PDB file of C-alpha atoms and ligand atoms in Angstrom:
ATOM      1  CA  MET O   1       8.496  -7.472  21.154  1.00  0.00           C
ATOM      2  CA  LYS O   2       8.485  -4.812  19.701  1.00  0.00           C
ATOM      3  CA  ILE O   3       6.973  -3.190  16.781  1.00  0.00           C
ATOM      4  CA  LEU O   4       7.264   0.899  15.179  1.00  0.00           C
ATOM      5  CA  PHE O   5       4.679   1.101  11.969  1.00  0.00           C
ATOM      6  CA  VAL O   6       6.135   4.230  10.539  1.00  0.00           C
ATOM      7  CA  CYS O   7       3.887   6.431   7.147  1.00  0.00           C
ATOM      8  CA  LEU O   8       4.777   9.336   6.263  1.00  0.00           C
ATOM      9  CA  GLY O   9       2.253  11.966   7.864  1.00  0.00           C
ATOM     10  CA  ASN O  10       1.772   9.160  11.042  1.00  0.00           C
ATOM     11  CA  ILE O  11      -2.332  10.422  10.809  1.00  0.00           C
ATOM     12  CA  CYS O  12      -3.348   7.834   8.022  1.00  0.00           C
ATOM     13  CA  ARG O  13      -1.728   4.539   6.740  1.00  0.00           C
ATOM     14  CA  SER O  14      -0.118   3.648  10.211  1.00  0.00           C
ATOM     15  CA  PRO O  15      -1.630   5.050  12.833  1.00  0.00           C
ATOM     16  CA  THR O  16      -3.962   1.907  10.779  1.00  0.00           C
ATOM     17  CA  ALA O  17      -1.454  -0.213  11.071  1.00  0.00           C
ATOM     18  CA  HIS O  18      -0.966   0.791  14.567  1.00  0.00           C
ATOM     19  CA  ALA O  19      -4.856   1.281  16.154  1.00  0.00           C
ATOM     20  CA  ILE O  20      -5.419  -2.321  13.901  1.00  0.00           C
ATOM     21  CA  PHE O  21      -2.375  -3.961  15.213  1.00  0.00           C
ATOM     22  CA  ARG O  22      -2.591  -4.040  18.932  1.00  0.00           C
ATOM     23  CA  GLN O  23      -6.515  -4.512  18.464  1.00  0.00           C
ATOM     24  CA  LEU O  24      -5.311  -8.065  17.259  1.00  0.00           C
ATOM     25  CA  ALA O  25      -2.628  -9.435  19.630  1.00  0.00           C
ATOM     26  CA  ALA O  26      -4.489  -8.526  22.143  1.00  0.00           C
ATOM     27  CA  GLU O  27      -7.333 -10.331  20.779  1.00  0.00           C
ATOM     28  CA  ASN O  28      -4.499 -13.178  20.317  1.00  0.00           C
ATOM     29  CA  ASN O  29      -2.673 -13.086  24.199  1.00  0.00           C
ATOM     30  CA  PHE O  30       0.793 -11.701  21.756  1.00  0.00           C
ATOM     31  CA  ALA O  31       2.229  -9.500  24.210  1.00  0.00           C
ATOM     32  CA  CYS O  32       4.271  -7.097  22.005  1.00  0.00           C
ATOM     33  CA  GLU O  33       4.723  -3.203  22.216  1.00  0.00           C
ATOM     34  CA  VAL O  34       3.349  -1.535  19.359  1.00  0.00           C
ATOM     35  CA  GLU O  35       4.085   2.168  18.441  1.00  0.00           C
ATOM     36  CA  SER O  36       3.380   4.223  14.982  1.00  0.00           C
ATOM     37  CA  ALA O  37       5.067   7.256  13.561  1.00  0.00           C
ATOM     38  CA  GLY O  38       6.249   9.772  10.452  1.00  0.00           C
ATOM     39  CA  THR O  39       9.342  10.332   8.514  1.00  0.00           C
ATOM     40  CA  SER O  40       7.793  13.569   8.374  1.00  0.00           C
ATOM     41  CA  ALA O  41       6.746  16.042  11.131  1.00  0.00           C
ATOM     42  CA  SER O  42       4.171  18.680   9.303  1.00  0.00           C
ATOM     43  CA  HIS O  43       2.122  16.525  11.702  1.00  0.00           C
ATOM     44  CA  LYS O  44       3.043  16.508  14.357  1.00  0.00           C
ATOM     45  CA  GLY O  45       0.897  16.090  17.484  1.00  0.00           C
ATOM     46  CA  ALA O  46      -2.159  15.249  15.253  1.00  0.00           C
ATOM     47  CA  PRO O  47      -5.434  12.493  16.275  1.00  0.00           C
ATOM     48  CA  PRO O  48      -5.379  10.411  13.194  1.00  0.00           C
ATOM     49  CA  ASP O  49      -7.374  11.842  10.225  1.00  0.00           C
ATOM     50  CA  PRO O  50     -11.120  11.556  10.273  1.00  0.00           C
ATOM     51  CA  ARG O  51     -10.955   9.433   7.679  1.00  0.00           C
ATOM     52  CA  SER O  52      -8.861   6.777   8.701  1.00  0.00           C
ATOM     53  CA  ILE O  53     -11.371   6.654  11.447  1.00  0.00           C
ATOM     54  CA  LYS O  54     -14.172   5.917   9.816  1.00  0.00           C
ATOM     55  CA  ALA O  55     -12.800   3.005   7.801  1.00  0.00           C
ATOM     56  CA  ALA O  56     -11.749   1.631  11.413  1.00  0.00           C
ATOM     57  CA  ILE O  57     -14.456   2.384  13.155  1.00  0.00           C
ATOM     58  CA  ASP O  58     -14.613  -0.677  14.998  1.00  0.00           C
ATOM     59  CA  VAL O  59     -11.057  -0.174  15.916  1.00  0.00           C
ATOM     60  CA  SER O  60      -9.983   2.069  18.373  1.00  0.00           C
ATOM     61  CA  PHE O  61      -7.458   4.370  17.819  1.00  0.00           C
ATOM     62  CA  LYS O  62      -7.473   5.877  21.583  1.00  0.00           C
ATOM     63  CA  GLY O  63      -3.571   7.782  22.042  1.00  0.00           C
ATOM     64  CA  ILE O  64      -2.331   7.558  18.847  1.00  0.00           C
ATOM     65  CA  TYR O  65      -1.205  11.138  18.282  1.00  0.00           C
ATOM     66  CA  SER O  66       0.978  11.758  15.491  1.00  0.00           C
ATOM     67  CA  ARG O  67       4.365  11.947  16.368  1.00  0.00           C
ATOM     68  CA  PRO O  68       7.982  11.843  14.218  1.00  0.00           C
ATOM     69  CA  VAL O  69      10.278   9.332  13.601  1.00  0.00           C
ATOM     70  CA  GLN O  70      13.466  10.082  15.859  1.00  0.00           C
ATOM     71  CA  SER O  71      16.506   8.404  16.559  1.00  0.00           C
ATOM     72  CA  THR O  72      16.485   6.990  19.305  1.00  0.00           C
ATOM     73  CA  ASP O  73      14.346   4.357  17.397  1.00  0.00           C
ATOM     74  CA  PHE O  74      15.725   2.921  16.025  1.00  0.00           C
ATOM     75  CA  ASP O  75      17.491   0.939  18.903  1.00  0.00           C
ATOM     76  CA  TYR O  76      14.130   0.355  21.073  1.00  0.00           C
ATOM     77  CA  TYR O  77      12.505  -0.648  18.236  1.00  0.00           C
ATOM     78  CA  ASP O  78      13.081  -4.244  17.163  1.00  0.00           C
ATOM     79  CA  LEU O  79      11.035  -3.837  13.625  1.00  0.00           C
ATOM     80  CA  ILE O  80      10.440  -1.009  11.955  1.00  0.00           C
ATOM     81  CA  LEU O  81       7.563  -1.635   9.418  1.00  0.00           C
ATOM     82  CA  ALA O  82       7.197   1.826   6.537  1.00  0.00           C
ATOM     83  CA  MET O  83       3.735   1.449   4.622  1.00  0.00           C
ATOM     84  CA  ASP O  84       5.899   2.354   1.052  1.00  0.00           C
ATOM     85  CA  LEU O  85       8.886   2.588  -0.888  1.00  0.00           C
ATOM     86  CA  GLU O  86       9.563   5.698  -0.034  1.00  0.00           C
ATOM     87  CA  ASN O  87       9.509   5.576   3.582  1.00  0.00           C
ATOM     88  CA  LEU O  88      11.204   3.055   4.105  1.00  0.00           C
ATOM     89  CA  ALA O  89      14.012   4.806   2.031  1.00  0.00           C
ATOM     90  CA  ALA O  90      14.060   7.696   4.532  1.00  0.00           C
ATOM     91  CA  LEU O  91      14.246   5.505   7.283  1.00  0.00           C
ATOM     92  CA  LYS O  92      17.362   3.103   5.698  1.00  0.00           C
ATOM     93  CA  ARG O  93      19.199   7.135   5.533  1.00  0.00           C
ATOM     94  CA  ARG O  94      18.470   7.596   9.142  1.00  0.00           C
ATOM     95  CA  CYS O  95      19.294   4.174  10.890  1.00  0.00           C
ATOM     96  CA  PRO O  96      22.692   3.046  11.865  1.00  0.00           C
ATOM     97  CA  ALA O  97      24.745   0.329  10.671  1.00  0.00           C
ATOM     98  CA  GLU O  98      23.643  -2.164  12.831  1.00  0.00           C
ATOM     99  CA  HIS O  99      20.020  -1.981  13.064  1.00  0.00           C
ATOM    100  CA  GLN O 100      18.551  -1.948   9.685  1.00  0.00           C
ATOM    101  CA  HIS O 101      17.892  -5.465   9.548  1.00  0.00           C
ATOM    102  CA  LYS O 102      14.610  -4.366  11.588  1.00  0.00           C
ATOM    103  CA  LEU O 103      13.107  -1.855   8.548  1.00  0.00           C
ATOM    104  CA  ASN O 104      10.816  -3.413   5.442  1.00  0.00           C
ATOM    105  CA  LEU O 105       7.559  -2.448   3.690  1.00  0.00           C
ATOM    106  CA  LEU O 106       4.441  -4.069   6.063  1.00  0.00           C
ATOM    107  CA  MET O 107       3.135  -5.412   2.347  1.00  0.00           C
ATOM    108  CA  SER O 108       6.217  -7.945   2.228  1.00  0.00           C
ATOM    109  CA  TYR O 109       4.558 -10.134   4.773  1.00  0.00           C
ATOM    110  CA  HIS O 110       1.661 -10.138   2.449  1.00  0.00           C
ATOM    111  CA  PRO O 111       2.144 -13.043  -0.105  1.00  0.00           C
ATOM    112  CA  ASP O 112      -0.088 -11.012  -2.742  1.00  0.00           C
ATOM    113  CA  TYR O 113       1.829  -8.173  -2.816  1.00  0.00           C
ATOM    114  CA  ALA O 114       5.682  -9.198  -3.212  1.00  0.00           C
ATOM    115  CA  SER O 115       5.367  -7.024  -6.637  1.00  0.00           C
ATOM    116  CA  GLN O 116       3.531  -4.226  -5.224  1.00  0.00           C
ATOM    117  CA  PRO O 117       4.704  -4.102  -1.671  1.00  0.00           C
ATOM    118  CA  GLU O 118       3.241  -0.206  -1.444  1.00  0.00           C
ATOM    119  CA  VAL O 119       0.225   1.057   0.674  1.00  0.00           C
ATOM    120  CA  PRO O 120      -0.544   3.578  -1.041  1.00  0.00           C
ATOM    121  CA  ASP O 121      -0.625   7.443   0.341  1.00  0.00           C
ATOM    122  CA  PRO O 122      -4.773   7.914   0.296  1.00  0.00           C
ATOM    123  CA  TYR O 123      -4.282  11.283   1.712  1.00  0.00           C
ATOM    124  CA  TYR O 124      -5.220  13.074  -1.575  1.00  0.00           C
ATOM    125  CA  GLY O 125      -8.320  10.574  -2.434  1.00  0.00           C
ATOM    126  CA  GLY O 126     -11.510   9.602  -0.820  1.00  0.00           C
ATOM    127  CA  ALA O 127     -12.988   7.838   0.862  1.00  0.00           C
ATOM    128  CA  ARG O 128     -12.984   3.933  -0.881  1.00  0.00           C
ATOM    129  CA  GLY O 129      -9.183   5.116  -0.308  1.00  0.00           C
ATOM    130  CA  PHE O 130      -8.275   4.411   2.951  1.00  0.00           C
ATOM    131  CA  GLU O 131     -11.102   1.720   2.114  1.00  0.00           C
ATOM    132  CA  LEU O 132      -8.442   0.032   0.336  1.00  0.00           C
ATOM    133  CA  VAL O 133      -5.641   1.527   3.045  1.00  0.00           C
ATOM    134  CA  ARG O 134      -7.248  -0.668   5.446  1.00  0.00           C
ATOM    135  CA  GLN O 135      -8.801  -3.790   4.052  1.00  0.00           C
ATOM    136  CA  MET O 136      -4.753  -4.051   2.800  1.00  0.00           C
ATOM    137  CA  ILE O 137      -3.541  -3.392   6.072  1.00  0.00           C
ATOM    138  CA  GLU O 138      -4.945  -5.807   8.106  1.00  0.00           C
ATOM    139  CA  GLN O 139      -4.851  -8.411   6.104  1.00  0.00           C
ATOM    140  CA  ALA O 140      -0.639  -7.908   6.260  1.00  0.00           C
ATOM    141  CA  CYS O 141      -1.353  -7.276  10.001  1.00  0.00           C
ATOM    142  CA  GLU O 142      -3.041 -10.915   9.713  1.00  0.00           C
ATOM    143  CA  HIS O 143       0.401 -12.032   8.223  1.00  0.00           C
ATOM    144  CA  LEU O 144       2.374 -10.091  10.518  1.00  0.00           C
ATOM    145  CA  LEU O 145       1.924 -11.460  13.388  1.00  0.00           C
ATOM    146  CA  VAL O 146       1.050 -15.682  12.375  1.00  0.00           C
ATOM    147  CA  LYS O 147       4.625 -14.976  11.278  1.00  0.00           C
ATOM    148  CA  LEU O 148       5.583 -13.949  14.024  1.00  0.00           C
ATOM    149  CA  GLN O 149       3.693 -16.348  16.531  1.00  0.00           C
ATOM    150  CA  GLN O 150       5.233 -18.666  14.417  1.00  0.00           C
ATOM    151  CA  ARG O 151       9.138 -17.201  16.027  1.00  0.00           C
ATOM    152  CA  ARG O 152       8.242 -17.733  19.395  1.00  0.00           C
TER     153      ARG O 152
HETATM  154  P1  LIG D 201      -0.210   9.624   5.858  1.00  0.00           P
HETATM  155  O1  LIG D 201      -1.024   9.810   5.196  1.00  0.00           O
HETATM  156  O2  LIG D 201       2.280   9.753   5.092  1.00  0.00           O
HETATM  157  O3  LIG D 201      -0.385   7.932   5.525  1.00  0.00           O
HETATM  158  O4  LIG D 201      -0.284   9.982   7.660  1.00  0.00           O
HETATM  159  C1  LIG D 201      -0.928  11.242   4.500  1.00  0.00           C
HETATM  160  C2  LIG D 201      -0.822  12.535   5.303  1.00  0.00           C
HETATM  161  C3  LIG D 201      -0.134  13.215   4.808  1.00  0.00           C
HETATM  162  C4  LIG D 201       0.362  13.679   3.692  1.00  0.00           C
HETATM  163  C5  LIG D 201       0.743  12.741   3.096  1.00  0.00           C
HETATM  164  C6  LIG D 201      -0.231  11.691   3.329  1.00  0.00           C
HETATM  165  N1  LIG D 201       0.649  15.188   4.118  1.00  0.00           N
HETATM  166  O5  LIG D 201       0.961  15.416   2.636  1.00  0.00           O
HETATM  167  O6  LIG D 201      -0.429  16.218   4.035  1.00  0.00           O
END
């Protein structure tokens, strides 16, 4: 199972999902490949935002650097999970028809977020926003892992 988490800059939300799900999978002996990317290339090569790292200080971000979504991702990954509707729409525009079924919102795996299944962009806000993002992503990742374990 190969999973790609996607946000806009790949420096706040998707690296958080990448780091958290990677750790959760390892702790639960769930074999999978985890990666993240941005629909924008504007932060290419940059490490995760220090505010994201601070909000998830107990999680390792080792080896995570921003990179843009590339066309080969749609074939390579089994599951491509966007952080919000804008990024999901950007993915849908680029994804070949045969891989559209791989696209979804991360928060759609969290039963409490059915009506508002988006991780808000924390970039222009304060630390509280980053803490909320970490909490939402962590909970959604737990639901995602259970769902994927049930499928195996
Ligand atoms: P992310 O957050 O998409 O969660 O990585 C953002 C990072 C950078 C910008 C916007 C959102 N930006 O406008 O530069």
